[in-house]
Amino acid sequence: MSTADADDRHRQDGYLLELAERLRAHGLPDDRVEATVMDLGAHLAECGAGDAEAEFGPAEEFARQLVPDTGVRAPADPGDRVETWRWTADAYVDEALLNRFGDEGWEVQRVDAVGRFVSHRDVAQPQRWEYRRELVTRGRADVDLRLAPDGWEACGD
């Protein structure tokens, strides 16, 4: 490992440790802090991002985005005229929300760098969508091949 690689890894580890502290300070339970930080670390490793702060933003701001407001378990409905909508959900409610919003015509186009679902719907003729979660460990090509015979498409990068 080169000195530059070691420096990048140290900065990432420092960022993730700071983020974990901030998530705990915002009241996120330890098991969810650990799972979140592990997922983000895996994301950084997979995408080759050398600078966690450049990828996610300042740790305090990112922590506020990741921790739902007290009592809020679902994002507010954006209204009938909105065509593109960005929203977040934690792993405890994401499948239920994806299916609720899919039933309302929201198609997930991707998941952005801060973990928000970027969704679109045709206001005039919304199409219903159904979602399921798949574990993707390396690359997406094998997932696409596995899902296609049953009519499923991968979404979220």
mmCIF file of C-alpha atoms in Angstrom:
data_model
loop_
_atom_site.group_PDB
_atom_site.id
_atom_site.type_symbol
_atom_site.label_atom_id
_atom_site.label_comp_id
_atom_site.label_asym_id
_atom_site.label_seq_id
_atom_site.Cartn_x
_atom_site.Cartn_y
_atom_site.Cartn_z
ATOM 1 C CA MET A 1 0.000 0.000 0.000
ATOM 2 C CA SER A 2 1.425 3.373 -0.958
ATOM 3 C CA THR A 3 1.711 6.271 1.472
ATOM 4 C CA ALA A 4 -1.031 8.130 -0.432
ATOM 5 C CA ASP A 5 -3.352 5.099 -0.185
ATOM 6 C CA ALA A 6 -2.641 4.803 3.544
ATOM 7 C CA ASP A 7 -3.363 8.516 4.011
ATOM 8 C CA ASP A 8 -6.661 8.189 2.118
ATOM 9 C CA ARG A 9 -7.648 5.159 4.222
ATOM 10 C CA HIS A 10 -6.779 7.002 7.447
ATOM 11 C CA ARG A 11 -8.896 10.001 6.384
ATOM 12 C CA GLN A 12 -11.815 7.701 5.499
ATOM 13 C CA ASP A 13 -11.551 5.855 8.815
ATOM 14 C CA GLY A 14 -11.382 9.174 10.675
ATOM 15 C CA TYR A 15 -14.430 10.466 8.818
ATOM 16 C CA LEU A 16 -16.418 7.285 9.505
ATOM 17 C CA LEU A 17 -15.479 7.370 13.206
ATOM 18 C CA GLU A 18 -16.584 11.000 13.426
ATOM 19 C CA LEU A 19 -19.800 10.193 11.589
ATOM 20 C CA ALA A 20 -20.501 7.319 14.002
ATOM 21 C CA GLU A 21 -20.048 9.678 16.981
ATOM 22 C CA ARG A 22 -22.404 12.211 15.434
ATOM 23 C CA LEU A 23 -25.024 9.566 14.609
ATOM 24 C CA ARG A 24 -24.947 8.392 18.235
ATOM 25 C CA ALA A 25 -25.220 12.006 19.413
ATOM 26 C CA HIS A 26 -28.378 12.323 17.285
ATOM 27 C CA GLY A 27 -29.843 9.299 19.068
ATOM 28 C CA LEU A 28 -29.304 6.535 16.525
ATOM 29 C CA PRO A 29 -28.995 3.151 18.287
ATOM 30 C CA ASP A 30 -25.555 1.503 18.278
ATOM 31 C CA ASP A 31 -26.598 -1.399 16.025
ATOM 32 C CA ARG A 32 -27.900 1.015 13.386
ATOM 33 C CA VAL A 33 -24.801 3.227 13.699
ATOM 34 C CA GLU A 34 -22.571 0.203 13.129
ATOM 35 C CA ALA A 35 -24.595 -1.044 10.143
ATOM 36 C CA THR A 36 -24.710 2.424 8.584
ATOM 37 C CA VAL A 37 -20.976 3.029 8.957
ATOM 38 C CA MET A 38 -20.165 -0.437 7.573
ATOM 39 C CA ASP A 39 -22.413 0.153 4.545
ATOM 40 C CA LEU A 40 -20.843 3.549 3.888
ATOM 41 C CA GLY A 41 -17.332 2.111 4.245
ATOM 42 C CA ALA A 42 -18.211 -0.600 1.723
ATOM 43 C CA HIS A 43 -19.593 2.040 -0.630
ATOM 44 C CA LEU A 44 -16.352 4.041 -0.394
ATOM 45 C CA ALA A 45 -14.281 0.933 -1.077
ATOM 46 C CA GLU A 46 -16.428 -0.138 -4.054
ATOM 47 C CA CYS A 47 -16.540 3.238 -5.755
ATOM 48 C CA GLY A 48 -12.884 4.025 -5.017
ATOM 49 C CA ALA A 49 -13.666 7.370 -3.397
ATOM 50 C CA GLY A 50 -10.506 8.606 -1.721
ATOM 51 C CA ASP A 51 -12.191 11.419 0.178
ATOM 52 C CA ALA A 52 -15.226 10.472 2.266
ATOM 53 C CA GLU A 53 -16.076 14.102 2.987
ATOM 54 C CA ALA A 54 -16.087 14.928 -0.730
ATOM 55 C CA GLU A 55 -18.378 11.940 -1.308
ATOM 56 C CA PHE A 56 -20.858 12.559 1.532
ATOM 57 C CA GLY A 57 -20.260 16.121 2.764
ATOM 58 C CA PRO A 58 -19.345 17.254 6.282
ATOM 59 C CA ALA A 59 -19.975 14.545 8.894
ATOM 60 C CA GLU A 60 -22.390 16.635 10.989
ATOM 61 C CA GLU A 61 -24.561 17.587 7.996
ATOM 62 C CA PHE A 62 -24.545 14.023 6.696
ATOM 63 C CA ALA A 63 -25.485 12.673 10.143
ATOM 64 C CA ARG A 64 -28.501 15.007 10.229
ATOM 65 C CA GLN A 65 -29.584 13.699 6.817
ATOM 66 C CA LEU A 66 -29.237 10.070 7.899
ATOM 67 C CA VAL A 67 -31.120 10.309 11.202
ATOM 68 C CA PRO A 68 -34.862 10.751 10.766
ATOM 69 C CA ASP A 69 -36.585 13.433 12.796
ATOM 70 C CA THR A 70 -38.182 12.096 15.953
ATOM 71 C CA GLY A 71 -41.488 10.477 15.140
ATOM 72 C CA VAL A 72 -41.102 10.874 11.386
ATOM 73 C CA ARG A 73 -41.057 7.463 9.684
ATOM 74 C CA ALA A 74 -42.091 8.456 6.165
ATOM 75 C CA PRO A 75 -41.338 11.454 3.982
ATOM 76 C CA ALA A 76 -44.157 13.874 3.302
ATOM 77 C CA ASP A 77 -46.078 13.319 0.081
ATOM 78 C CA PRO A 78 -44.776 15.727 -2.578
ATOM 79 C CA GLY A 79 -48.198 16.434 -4.089
ATOM 80 C CA ASP A 80 -49.942 15.540 -7.336
ATOM 81 C CA ARG A 81 -48.027 17.840 -9.697
ATOM 82 C CA VAL A 82 -44.470 16.799 -8.786
ATOM 83 C CA GLU A 83 -42.678 14.587 -11.335
ATOM 84 C CA THR A 84 -39.276 14.086 -9.655
ATOM 85 C CA TRP A 85 -38.890 13.511 -5.943
ATOM 86 C CA ARG A 86 -35.903 12.769 -3.674
ATOM 87 C CA TRP A 87 -36.627 11.089 -0.367
ATOM 88 C CA THR A 88 -34.929 8.985 2.291
ATOM 89 C CA ALA A 89 -35.829 5.964 4.366
ATOM 90 C CA ASP A 90 -33.911 3.770 6.738
ATOM 91 C CA ALA A 91 -33.546 0.024 6.270
ATOM 92 C CA TYR A 92 -36.413 -0.627 8.683
ATOM 93 C CA VAL A 93 -39.077 1.004 6.506
ATOM 94 C CA ASP A 94 -37.598 1.308 3.013
ATOM 95 C CA GLU A 95 -39.318 -1.733 1.478
ATOM 96 C CA ALA A 96 -42.733 -0.727 2.808
ATOM 97 C CA LEU A 97 -42.271 2.840 1.566
ATOM 98 C CA LEU A 98 -40.939 1.732 -1.817
ATOM 99 C CA ASN A 99 -44.039 -0.384 -2.352
ATOM 100 C CA ARG A 100 -46.395 2.329 -1.079
ATOM 101 C CA PHE A 101 -44.844 4.940 -3.353
ATOM 102 C CA GLY A 102 -44.558 2.423 -6.213
ATOM 103 C CA ASP A 103 -48.298 1.866 -5.928
ATOM 104 C CA GLU A 104 -48.677 5.657 -6.311
ATOM 105 C CA GLY A 105 -46.631 5.587 -9.532
ATOM 106 C CA TRP A 106 -43.165 6.554 -8.270
ATOM 107 C CA GLU A 107 -40.375 4.784 -10.188
ATOM 108 C CA VAL A 108 -36.966 4.798 -8.508
ATOM 109 C CA GLN A 109 -34.397 5.901 -11.068
ATOM 110 C CA ARG A 110 -31.352 5.729 -8.791
ATOM 111 C CA VAL A 111 -30.034 6.253 -5.296
ATOM 112 C CA ASP A 112 -27.908 9.399 -5.069
ATOM 113 C CA ALA A 113 -24.554 9.828 -3.296
ATOM 114 C CA VAL A 114 -26.204 10.647 0.046
ATOM 115 C CA GLY A 115 -28.584 7.691 -0.074
ATOM 116 C CA ARG A 116 -31.742 9.442 -1.229
ATOM 117 C CA PHE A 117 -34.119 7.636 -3.554
ATOM 118 C CA VAL A 118 -34.509 9.705 -6.727
ATOM 119 C CA SER A 119 -37.955 8.881 -8.049
ATOM 120 C CA HIS A 120 -39.981 9.945 -11.071
ATOM 121 C CA ARG A 121 -43.607 9.546 -12.062
ATOM 122 C CA ASP A 122 -45.677 10.429 -15.070
ATOM 123 C CA VAL A 123 -48.274 12.819 -13.645
ATOM 124 C CA ALA A 124 -50.760 12.176 -16.464
ATOM 125 C CA GLN A 125 -50.435 8.374 -16.521
ATOM 126 C CA PRO A 126 -48.660 7.026 -13.443
ATOM 127 C CA GLN A 127 -47.546 3.409 -13.731
ATOM 128 C CA ARG A 128 -47.582 1.160 -10.666
ATOM 129 C CA TRP A 129 -44.263 -0.353 -9.512
ATOM 130 C CA GLU A 130 -43.363 -3.140 -7.124
ATOM 131 C CA TYR A 131 -40.013 -3.317 -5.349
ATOM 132 C CA ARG A 132 -37.917 -5.922 -3.595
ATOM 133 C CA ARG A 133 -34.478 -5.721 -2.029
ATOM 134 C CA GLU A 134 -31.542 -7.706 -3.413
ATOM 135 C CA LEU A 135 -28.080 -7.919 -1.920
ATOM 136 C CA VAL A 136 -25.446 -6.788 -4.414
ATOM 137 C CA THR A 137 -21.927 -7.600 -3.299
ATOM 138 C CA ARG A 138 -19.861 -7.094 -6.454
ATOM 139 C CA GLY A 139 -20.915 -5.479 -9.654
ATOM 140 C CA ARG A 140 -24.375 -5.417 -11.067
ATOM 141 C CA ALA A 141 -24.144 -7.492 -14.241
ATOM 142 C CA ASP A 142 -24.881 -10.792 -12.493
ATOM 143 C CA VAL A 143 -27.834 -9.230 -10.640
ATOM 144 C CA ASP A 144 -29.337 -7.988 -13.905
ATOM 145 C CA LEU A 145 -28.971 -11.455 -15.451
ATOM 146 C CA ARG A 146 -30.500 -13.147 -12.404
ATOM 147 C CA LEU A 147 -33.505 -10.778 -12.200
ATOM 148 C CA ALA A 148 -34.373 -10.497 -15.916
ATOM 149 C CA PRO A 149 -36.026 -13.936 -16.404
ATOM 150 C CA ASP A 150 -38.645 -13.059 -13.751
ATOM 151 C CA GLY A 151 -39.286 -9.599 -15.232
ATOM 152 C CA TRP A 152 -37.465 -7.621 -12.522
ATOM 153 C CA GLU A 153 -35.101 -4.722 -13.242
ATOM 154 C CA ALA A 154 -32.372 -3.458 -10.940
ATOM 155 C CA CYS A 155 -32.638 0.130 -9.750
ATOM 156 C CA GLY A 156 -30.425 2.206 -7.532
ATOM 157 C CA ASP A 157 -26.735 2.361 -8.334
#
